[in-house]
Amino acid sequence: CDKNLLWQYCETVTLTMRDFSDSFLDEYLAKEGDACLSSVGCYRLEGLGAQLFSSVAGDHFTGRGLPLFATLSALRRHGGLPS
């Protein structure tokens, strides 16, 4: 165990990709360009990437790459944010 580790957390989110055509995917990639390469999973769930999926089970923020509520709670516990 790392003595410097203050917090660790694991959460699962399940994204179900919908069926879509090659032309839809080509158009999506043309619109998103390099921006999709700089996001978690190479889809931008907060933007056009939402159209790639039929459902999301779990925390939306976790699907975007950061379990926000758990992170905020940990920061409060460790004095990083006021409680």
Tab-separated table of N, CA and C in Angstrom:
chain	number	residue	atom	x	y	z
A	1	CYS	N	0.847	-1.184	0.000
A	1	CYS	CA	0.000	0.000	0.000
A	1	CYS	C	0.894	1.249	0.000
A	2	ASP	N	0.591	2.193	-0.832
A	2	ASP	CA	1.344	3.446	-0.938
A	2	ASP	C	1.022	4.337	0.263
A	3	LYS	N	2.042	4.707	1.044
A	3	LYS	CA	1.841	5.545	2.226
A	3	LYS	C	1.360	6.946	1.864
A	4	ASN	N	1.613	7.390	0.640
A	4	ASN	CA	1.209	8.715	0.207
A	4	ASN	C	-0.202	8.750	-0.384
A	5	LEU	N	-0.801	7.603	-0.550
A	5	LEU	CA	-2.139	7.526	-1.119
A	5	LEU	C	-3.156	8.028	-0.098
A	6	LEU	N	-3.874	9.074	-0.452
A	6	LEU	CA	-4.889	9.636	0.441
A	6	LEU	C	-6.273	9.075	0.179
A	7	TRP	N	-6.514	8.681	-1.059
A	7	TRP	CA	-7.864	8.266	-1.413
A	7	TRP	C	-7.825	7.481	-2.711
A	8	GLN	N	-8.642	6.477	-2.792
A	8	GLN	CA	-8.847	5.803	-4.066
A	8	GLN	C	-10.298	5.390	-4.137
A	9	TYR	N	-10.795	5.312	-5.337
A	9	TYR	CA	-12.217	5.068	-5.534
A	9	TYR	C	-12.399	4.386	-6.875
A	10	CYS	N	-13.340	3.488	-6.930
A	10	CYS	CA	-13.637	2.795	-8.184
A	10	CYS	C	-15.150	2.784	-8.376
A	11	GLU	N	-15.567	3.178	-9.536
A	11	GLU	CA	-16.994	3.174	-9.853
A	11	GLU	C	-17.156	2.708	-11.297
A	12	THR	N	-18.226	2.002	-11.551
A	12	THR	CA	-18.486	1.485	-12.888
A	12	THR	C	-19.673	2.199	-13.509
A	13	VAL	N	-19.528	2.544	-14.749
A	13	VAL	CA	-20.636	3.074	-15.537
A	13	VAL	C	-20.711	2.228	-16.805
A	14	THR	N	-21.917	1.893	-17.217
A	14	THR	CA	-22.098	1.067	-18.407
A	14	THR	C	-22.779	1.891	-19.492
A	15	LEU	N	-22.101	2.040	-20.611
A	15	LEU	CA	-22.649	2.764	-21.753
A	15	LEU	C	-22.997	1.752	-22.829
A	16	THR	N	-24.230	1.786	-23.283
A	16	THR	CA	-24.673	0.871	-24.328
A	16	THR	C	-24.686	1.623	-25.649
A	17	MET	N	-23.842	1.173	-26.557
A	17	MET	CA	-23.747	1.820	-27.855
A	17	MET	C	-24.909	1.371	-28.726
A	18	ARG	N	-25.501	2.309	-29.442
A	18	ARG	CA	-26.620	1.989	-30.316
A	18	ARG	C	-26.102	1.580	-31.689
A	19	ASP	N	-26.953	0.973	-32.472
A	19	ASP	CA	-26.612	0.671	-33.860
A	19	ASP	C	-26.654	1.965	-34.659
A	20	PHE	N	-25.633	2.191	-35.457
A	20	PHE	CA	-25.628	3.363	-36.339
A	20	PHE	C	-24.873	3.023	-37.612
A	21	SER	N	-25.109	3.820	-38.620
A	21	SER	CA	-24.527	3.559	-39.934
A	21	SER	C	-23.093	4.069	-40.020
A	22	ASP	N	-22.374	3.555	-40.992
A	22	ASP	CA	-21.017	4.044	-41.250
A	22	ASP	C	-21.042	5.523	-41.609
A	23	SER	N	-22.066	5.957	-42.334
A	23	SER	CA	-22.148	7.371	-42.708
A	23	SER	C	-22.371	8.250	-41.474
A	24	PHE	N	-23.157	7.767	-40.493
A	24	PHE	CA	-23.315	8.517	-39.250
A	24	PHE	C	-21.974	8.661	-38.548
A	25	LEU	N	-21.227	7.566	-38.464
A	25	LEU	CA	-19.926	7.589	-37.796
A	25	LEU	C	-18.963	8.515	-38.526
A	26	ASP	N	-18.948	8.473	-39.836
A	26	ASP	CA	-18.081	9.364	-40.612
A	26	ASP	C	-18.423	10.823	-40.345
A	27	GLU	N	-19.713	11.131	-40.306
A	27	GLU	CA	-20.150	12.506	-40.047
A	27	GLU	C	-19.784	12.933	-38.623
A	28	TYR	N	-19.989	12.025	-37.668
A	28	TYR	CA	-19.637	12.311	-36.276
A	28	TYR	C	-18.139	12.625	-36.157
A	29	LEU	N	-17.301	11.791	-36.742
A	29	LEU	CA	-15.852	12.001	-36.662
A	29	LEU	C	-15.433	13.270	-37.380
A	30	ALA	N	-16.086	13.595	-38.491
A	30	ALA	CA	-15.765	14.834	-39.209
A	30	ALA	C	-16.116	16.057	-38.355
A	31	LYS	N	-17.239	15.995	-37.657
A	31	LYS	CA	-17.655	17.125	-36.808
A	31	LYS	C	-16.792	17.243	-35.561
A	32	GLU	N	-16.475	16.125	-34.922
A	32	GLU	CA	-15.720	16.144	-33.668
A	32	GLU	C	-14.228	16.339	-33.894
A	33	GLY	N	-13.711	15.821	-34.985
A	33	GLY	CA	-12.293	15.974	-35.291
A	33	GLY	C	-11.398	15.468	-34.182
A	34	ASP	N	-10.304	16.170	-33.961
A	34	ASP	CA	-9.325	15.769	-32.950
A	34	ASP	C	-9.853	15.886	-31.524
A	35	ALA	N	-10.949	16.622	-31.327
A	35	ALA	CA	-11.497	16.784	-29.970
A	35	ALA	C	-11.867	15.438	-29.352
A	36	CYS	N	-12.349	14.514	-30.174
A	36	CYS	CA	-12.740	13.224	-29.597
A	36	CYS	C	-11.529	12.413	-29.155
A	37	LEU	N	-10.352	12.729	-29.679
A	37	LEU	CA	-9.138	12.013	-29.272
A	37	LEU	C	-8.625	12.467	-27.905
A	38	SER	N	-9.115	13.599	-27.430
A	38	SER	CA	-8.644	14.114	-26.143
A	38	SER	C	-9.658	13.870	-25.026
A	39	SER	N	-10.618	12.984	-25.264
A	39	SER	CA	-11.624	12.707	-24.245
A	39	SER	C	-11.572	11.242	-23.831
A	40	VAL	N	-12.138	10.971	-22.662
A	40	VAL	CA	-12.184	9.611	-22.145
A	40	VAL	C	-12.947	8.736	-23.132
A	41	GLY	N	-12.349	7.647	-23.575
A	41	GLY	CA	-13.018	6.719	-24.473
A	41	GLY	C	-13.141	7.184	-25.905
A	42	CYS	N	-12.645	8.379	-26.207
A	42	CYS	CA	-12.710	8.975	-27.555
A	42	CYS	C	-14.138	9.253	-28.007
A	43	TYR	N	-15.040	9.411	-27.090
A	43	TYR	CA	-16.388	9.891	-27.400
A	43	TYR	C	-16.611	11.059	-26.463
A	44	ARG	N	-17.294	12.031	-26.878
A	44	ARG	CA	-17.544	13.175	-26.001
A	44	ARG	C	-18.998	13.119	-25.566
A	45	LEU	N	-19.232	12.419	-24.467
A	45	LEU	CA	-20.577	12.191	-23.957
A	45	LEU	C	-21.309	13.502	-23.689
A	46	GLU	N	-20.566	14.538	-23.365
A	46	GLU	CA	-21.180	15.833	-23.076
A	46	GLU	C	-21.578	16.588	-24.337
A	47	GLY	N	-21.221	16.055	-25.490
A	47	GLY	CA	-21.534	16.712	-26.753
A	47	GLY	C	-22.192	15.741	-27.721
A	48	LEU	N	-21.725	15.779	-28.963
A	48	LEU	CA	-22.294	14.924	-30.000
A	48	LEU	C	-22.143	13.438	-29.704
A	49	GLY	N	-21.165	13.081	-28.891
A	49	GLY	CA	-20.939	11.677	-28.563
A	49	GLY	C	-22.113	11.023	-27.869
A	50	ALA	N	-22.989	11.810	-27.259
A	50	ALA	CA	-24.185	11.254	-26.624
A	50	ALA	C	-25.039	10.515	-27.639
A	51	GLN	N	-24.946	10.913	-28.895
A	51	GLN	CA	-25.740	10.272	-29.948
A	51	GLN	C	-25.230	8.881	-30.309
A	52	LEU	N	-24.070	8.501	-29.793
A	52	LEU	CA	-23.518	7.170	-30.068
A	52	LEU	C	-24.168	6.089	-29.205
A	53	PHE	N	-24.890	6.491	-28.163
A	53	PHE	CA	-25.370	5.545	-27.160
A	53	PHE	C	-26.887	5.504	-27.073
A	54	SER	N	-27.394	4.357	-26.654
A	54	SER	CA	-28.833	4.216	-26.414
A	54	SER	C	-29.158	4.337	-24.929
A	55	SER	N	-28.165	4.087	-24.062
A	55	SER	CA	-28.400	4.231	-22.624
A	55	SER	C	-27.083	4.335	-21.866
A	56	VAL	N	-27.197	4.903	-20.673
A	56	VAL	CA	-26.067	5.001	-19.746
A	56	VAL	C	-26.586	4.577	-18.379
A	57	ALA	N	-25.952	3.578	-17.796
A	57	ALA	CA	-26.323	3.114	-16.458
A	57	ALA	C	-25.178	3.446	-15.514
A	58	GLY	N	-25.446	4.330	-14.582
A	58	GLY	CA	-24.416	4.765	-13.650
A	58	GLY	C	-24.292	6.274	-13.675
A	59	ASP	N	-23.309	6.755	-12.976
A	59	ASP	CA	-23.112	8.195	-12.820
A	59	ASP	C	-22.602	8.832	-14.111
A	60	HIS	N	-23.293	9.861	-14.551
A	60	HIS	CA	-22.918	10.574	-15.778
A	60	HIS	C	-21.497	11.133	-15.689
A	61	PHE	N	-21.140	11.688	-14.543
A	61	PHE	CA	-19.800	12.264	-14.389
A	61	PHE	C	-18.713	11.199	-14.500
A	62	THR	N	-18.978	10.011	-13.982
A	62	THR	CA	-18.021	8.920	-14.097
A	62	THR	C	-17.825	8.560	-15.565
A	63	GLY	N	-18.908	8.568	-16.316
A	63	GLY	CA	-18.817	8.307	-17.744
A	63	GLY	C	-18.010	9.345	-18.490
A	64	ARG	N	-17.918	10.530	-17.928
A	64	ARG	CA	-17.118	11.600	-18.531
A	64	ARG	C	-15.676	11.573	-18.039
A	65	GLY	N	-15.369	10.646	-17.115
A	65	GLY	CA	-13.983	10.471	-16.711
A	65	GLY	C	-13.639	10.818	-15.277
A	66	LEU	N	-14.614	11.339	-14.506
A	66	LEU	CA	-14.324	11.699	-13.124
A	66	LEU	C	-15.566	11.503	-12.273
A	67	PRO	N	-15.503	10.623	-11.275
A	67	PRO	CA	-16.654	10.454	-10.372
A	67	PRO	C	-16.760	11.689	-9.469
A	68	LEU	N	-17.420	12.718	-9.973
A	68	LEU	CA	-17.396	14.045	-9.361
A	68	LEU	C	-17.896	14.065	-7.921
A	69	PHE	N	-19.053	13.467	-7.653
A	69	PHE	CA	-19.603	13.542	-6.299
A	69	PHE	C	-18.713	12.838	-5.279
A	70	ALA	N	-18.166	11.692	-5.641
A	70	ALA	CA	-17.250	10.979	-4.744
A	70	ALA	C	-15.963	11.784	-4.543
A	71	THR	N	-15.489	12.421	-5.582
A	71	THR	CA	-14.274	13.236	-5.488
A	71	THR	C	-14.505	14.440	-4.583
A	72	LEU	N	-15.629	15.112	-4.749
A	72	LEU	CA	-15.944	16.263	-3.898
A	72	LEU	C	-16.066	15.844	-2.436
A	73	SER	N	-16.688	14.711	-2.199
A	73	SER	CA	-16.827	14.200	-0.834
A	73	SER	C	-15.460	13.911	-0.213
A	74	ALA	N	-14.576	13.291	-0.973
A	74	ALA	CA	-13.229	12.992	-0.475
A	74	ALA	C	-12.463	14.279	-0.195
A	75	LEU	N	-12.588	15.261	-1.060
A	75	LEU	CA	-11.911	16.544	-0.828
A	75	LEU	C	-12.409	17.209	0.451
A	76	ARG	N	-13.699	17.101	0.705
A	76	ARG	CA	-14.237	17.665	1.963
A	76	ARG	C	-13.687	16.916	3.173
A	77	ARG	N	-13.643	15.589	3.088
A	77	ARG	CA	-13.121	14.776	4.211
A	77	ARG	C	-11.665	15.108	4.517
A	78	HIS	N	-10.891	15.431	3.506
A	78	HIS	CA	-9.462	15.685	3.680
A	78	HIS	C	-9.132	17.171	3.794
A	79	GLY	N	-10.148	18.015	3.924
A	79	GLY	CA	-9.920	19.437	4.152
A	79	GLY	C	-9.623	20.237	2.900
A	80	GLY	N	-9.790	19.663	1.741
A	80	GLY	CA	-9.534	20.378	0.493
A	80	GLY	C	-10.683	21.293	0.090
A	81	LEU	N	-11.859	21.034	0.630
A	81	LEU	CA	-13.045	21.870	0.407
A	81	LEU	C	-13.749	22.043	1.729
A	82	PRO	N	-14.410	23.167	1.910
A	82	PRO	CA	-15.170	23.355	3.160
A	82	PRO	C	-16.357	22.408	3.209
A	83	SER	N	-16.657	21.960	4.420
A	83	SER	CA	-17.833	21.092	4.590
A	83	SER	C	-18.864	21.838	5.333
